[in-house]
mmCIF file of C-alpha atoms in Angstrom:
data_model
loop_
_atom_site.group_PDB
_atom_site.id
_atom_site.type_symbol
_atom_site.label_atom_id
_atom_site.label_comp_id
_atom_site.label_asym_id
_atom_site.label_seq_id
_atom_site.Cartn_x
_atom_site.Cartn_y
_atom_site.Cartn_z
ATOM 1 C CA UNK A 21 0.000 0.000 0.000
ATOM 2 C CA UNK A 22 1.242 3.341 -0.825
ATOM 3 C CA UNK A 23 1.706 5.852 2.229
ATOM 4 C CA UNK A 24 -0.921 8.234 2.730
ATOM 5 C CA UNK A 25 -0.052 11.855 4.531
ATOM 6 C CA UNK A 26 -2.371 13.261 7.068
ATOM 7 C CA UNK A 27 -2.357 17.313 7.241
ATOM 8 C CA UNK A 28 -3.694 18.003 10.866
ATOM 9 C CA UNK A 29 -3.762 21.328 11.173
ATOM 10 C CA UNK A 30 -4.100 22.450 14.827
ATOM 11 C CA UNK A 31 -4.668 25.987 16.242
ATOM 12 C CA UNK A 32 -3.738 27.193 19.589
ATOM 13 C CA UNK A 33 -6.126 24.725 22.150
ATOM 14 C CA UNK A 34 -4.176 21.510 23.360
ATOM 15 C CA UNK A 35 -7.661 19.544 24.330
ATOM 16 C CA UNK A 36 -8.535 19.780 20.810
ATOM 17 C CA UNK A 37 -5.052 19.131 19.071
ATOM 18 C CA UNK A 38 -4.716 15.914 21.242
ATOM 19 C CA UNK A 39 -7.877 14.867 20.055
ATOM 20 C CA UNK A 40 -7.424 15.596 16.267
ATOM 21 C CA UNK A 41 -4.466 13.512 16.869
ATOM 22 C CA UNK A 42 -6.124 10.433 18.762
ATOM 23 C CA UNK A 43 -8.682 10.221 15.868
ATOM 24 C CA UNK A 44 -5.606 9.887 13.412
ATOM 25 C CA UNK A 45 -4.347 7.109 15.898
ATOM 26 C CA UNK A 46 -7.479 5.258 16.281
ATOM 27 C CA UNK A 47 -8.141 5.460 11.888
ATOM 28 C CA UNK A 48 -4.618 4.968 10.234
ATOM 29 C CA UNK A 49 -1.599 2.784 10.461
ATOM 30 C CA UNK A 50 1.312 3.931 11.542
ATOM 31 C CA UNK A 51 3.419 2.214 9.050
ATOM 32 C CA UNK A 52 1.694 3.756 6.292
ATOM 33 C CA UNK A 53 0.840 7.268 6.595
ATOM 34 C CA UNK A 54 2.881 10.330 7.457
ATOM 35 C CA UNK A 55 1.444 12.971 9.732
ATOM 36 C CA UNK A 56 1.951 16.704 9.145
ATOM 37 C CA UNK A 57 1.251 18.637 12.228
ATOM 38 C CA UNK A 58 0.457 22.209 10.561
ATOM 39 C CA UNK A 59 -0.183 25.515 12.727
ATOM 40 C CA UNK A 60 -1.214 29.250 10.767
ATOM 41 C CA UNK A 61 0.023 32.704 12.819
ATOM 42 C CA UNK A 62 -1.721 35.485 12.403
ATOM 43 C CA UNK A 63 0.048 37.845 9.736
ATOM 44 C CA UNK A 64 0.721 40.780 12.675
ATOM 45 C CA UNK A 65 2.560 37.285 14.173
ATOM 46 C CA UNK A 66 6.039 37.998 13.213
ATOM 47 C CA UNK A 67 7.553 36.190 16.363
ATOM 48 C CA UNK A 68 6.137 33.202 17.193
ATOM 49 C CA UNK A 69 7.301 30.075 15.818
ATOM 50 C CA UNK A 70 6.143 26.479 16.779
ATOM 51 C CA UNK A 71 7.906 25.780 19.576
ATOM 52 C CA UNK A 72 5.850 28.705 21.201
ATOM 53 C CA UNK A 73 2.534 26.477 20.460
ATOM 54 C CA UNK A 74 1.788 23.660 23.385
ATOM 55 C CA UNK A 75 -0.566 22.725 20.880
ATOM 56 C CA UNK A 76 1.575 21.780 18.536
ATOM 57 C CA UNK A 77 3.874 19.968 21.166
ATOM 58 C CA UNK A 78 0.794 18.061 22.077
ATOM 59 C CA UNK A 79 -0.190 16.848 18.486
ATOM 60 C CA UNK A 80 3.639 15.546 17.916
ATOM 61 C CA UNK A 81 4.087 14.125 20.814
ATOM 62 C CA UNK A 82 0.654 11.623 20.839
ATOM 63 C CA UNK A 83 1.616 10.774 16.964
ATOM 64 C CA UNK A 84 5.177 10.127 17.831
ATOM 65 C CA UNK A 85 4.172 7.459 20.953
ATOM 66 C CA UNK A 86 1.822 6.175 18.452
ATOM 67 C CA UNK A 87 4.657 5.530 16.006
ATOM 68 C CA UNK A 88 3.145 7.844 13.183
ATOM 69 C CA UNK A 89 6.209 9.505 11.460
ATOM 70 C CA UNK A 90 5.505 12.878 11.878
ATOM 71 C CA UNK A 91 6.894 16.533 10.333
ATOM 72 C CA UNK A 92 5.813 19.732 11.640
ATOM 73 C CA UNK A 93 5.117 22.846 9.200
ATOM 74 C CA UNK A 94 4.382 26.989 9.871
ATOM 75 C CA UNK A 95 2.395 29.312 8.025
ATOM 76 C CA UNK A 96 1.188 32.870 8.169
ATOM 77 C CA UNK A 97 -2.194 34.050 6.617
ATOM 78 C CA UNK A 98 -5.859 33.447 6.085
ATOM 79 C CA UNK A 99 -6.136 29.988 8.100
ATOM 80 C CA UNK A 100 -8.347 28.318 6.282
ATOM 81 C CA UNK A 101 -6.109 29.306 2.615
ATOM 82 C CA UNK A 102 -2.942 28.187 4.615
ATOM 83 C CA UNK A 103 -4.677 24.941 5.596
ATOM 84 C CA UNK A 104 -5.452 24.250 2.066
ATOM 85 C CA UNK A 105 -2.235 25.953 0.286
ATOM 86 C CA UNK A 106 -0.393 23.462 3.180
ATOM 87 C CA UNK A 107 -2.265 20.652 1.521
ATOM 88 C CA UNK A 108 -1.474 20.983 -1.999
ATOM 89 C CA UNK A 109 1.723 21.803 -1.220
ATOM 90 C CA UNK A 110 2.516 18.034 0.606
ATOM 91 C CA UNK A 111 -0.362 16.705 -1.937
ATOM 92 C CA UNK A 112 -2.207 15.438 2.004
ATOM 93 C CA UNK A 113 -4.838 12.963 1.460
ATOM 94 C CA UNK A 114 -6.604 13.498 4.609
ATOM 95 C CA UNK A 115 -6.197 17.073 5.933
ATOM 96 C CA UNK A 116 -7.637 16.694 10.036
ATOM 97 C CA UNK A 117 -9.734 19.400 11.594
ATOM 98 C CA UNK A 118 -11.125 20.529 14.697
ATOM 99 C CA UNK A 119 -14.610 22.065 14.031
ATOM 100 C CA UNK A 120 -15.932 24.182 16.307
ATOM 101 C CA UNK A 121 -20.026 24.780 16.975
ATOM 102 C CA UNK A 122 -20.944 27.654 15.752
ATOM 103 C CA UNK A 123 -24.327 29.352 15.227
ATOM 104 C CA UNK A 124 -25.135 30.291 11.252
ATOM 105 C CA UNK A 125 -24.362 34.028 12.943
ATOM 106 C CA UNK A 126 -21.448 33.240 14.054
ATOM 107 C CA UNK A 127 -20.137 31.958 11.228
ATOM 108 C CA UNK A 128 -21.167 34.971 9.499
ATOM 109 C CA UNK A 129 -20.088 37.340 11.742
ATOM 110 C CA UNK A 130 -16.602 35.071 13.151
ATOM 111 C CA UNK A 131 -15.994 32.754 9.615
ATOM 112 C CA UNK A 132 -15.383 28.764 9.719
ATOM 113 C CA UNK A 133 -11.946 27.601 8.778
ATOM 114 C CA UNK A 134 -13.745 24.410 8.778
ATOM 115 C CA UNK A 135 -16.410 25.615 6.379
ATOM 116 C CA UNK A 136 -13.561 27.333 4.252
ATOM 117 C CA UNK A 137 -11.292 24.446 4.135
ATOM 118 C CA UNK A 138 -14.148 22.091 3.213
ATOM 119 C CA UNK A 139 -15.520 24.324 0.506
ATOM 120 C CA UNK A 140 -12.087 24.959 -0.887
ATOM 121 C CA UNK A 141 -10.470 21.982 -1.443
ATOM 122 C CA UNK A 142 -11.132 18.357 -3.436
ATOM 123 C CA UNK A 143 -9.493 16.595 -0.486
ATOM 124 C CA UNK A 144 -10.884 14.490 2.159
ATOM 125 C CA UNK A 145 -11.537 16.626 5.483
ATOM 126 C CA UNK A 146 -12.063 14.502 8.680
ATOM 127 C CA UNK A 147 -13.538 16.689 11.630
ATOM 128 C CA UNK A 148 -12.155 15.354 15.096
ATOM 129 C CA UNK A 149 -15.569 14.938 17.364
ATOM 130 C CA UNK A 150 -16.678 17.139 20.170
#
């Protein structure tokens, strides 16, 4: 079987990272799929990098025990364009979210990067559970 990569892309909350990358665990093998663990700054970010994001820690570290292979990868934008630019870029099969509930107002008023990623791309989005 060919290897498959996983994009997860994780934002700043370690609860939901962890569980984006438990779902990976519990649906793909290890010995055939790479993980990319893949975190957007905000453009007025110029700092930061990813060993500022516990998140990020989080993510790598439950893939690594889990013997995923696992690279990590920074961007700066529009999250959900990054998320999807990220995805072409290492051709992802799978790119992993973590939807939030949102009213239809809300999304309005805040966005989705879920609802942008989903509508923007012809790859498979998996949405980690509540």
């Amino acid at each position: 079987m060919a290897q498959q990569t996983v994009l997860l892309a994780v934002d700043d909350d370690t609860d939901r990272s962890e569980k984006q990358a438990r779902l990976v665990c519990d649906l793909f093998d290890p010995d055939n799929v790479r993980t990319l663990v893949h975190h957007n700054f905000p453009m007025d970010d110029t700092e930061s990098t990813l060993d500022d994001v516990p998140a990020v820690d989080a993510a790598e570290s439950a893939l690594l025990e889990a013997g995923f292979e696992v690279e990590l990868y920074e961007t700066t934008g529009k999250t959900g364009v990054s998320i999807v630019d990220t995805a072409e870029k290492f051709d992802a099969d799978v790119v992993c979210l973590y939807a939030r509930r949102r009213s239809p107002t809300g999304k309005v008023v805040f966005g989705s990067t879920a609802q942008d990623v989903i509508l923007s791309t012809d790859r498979a989005v998996l949405l980690a559970p509540k």
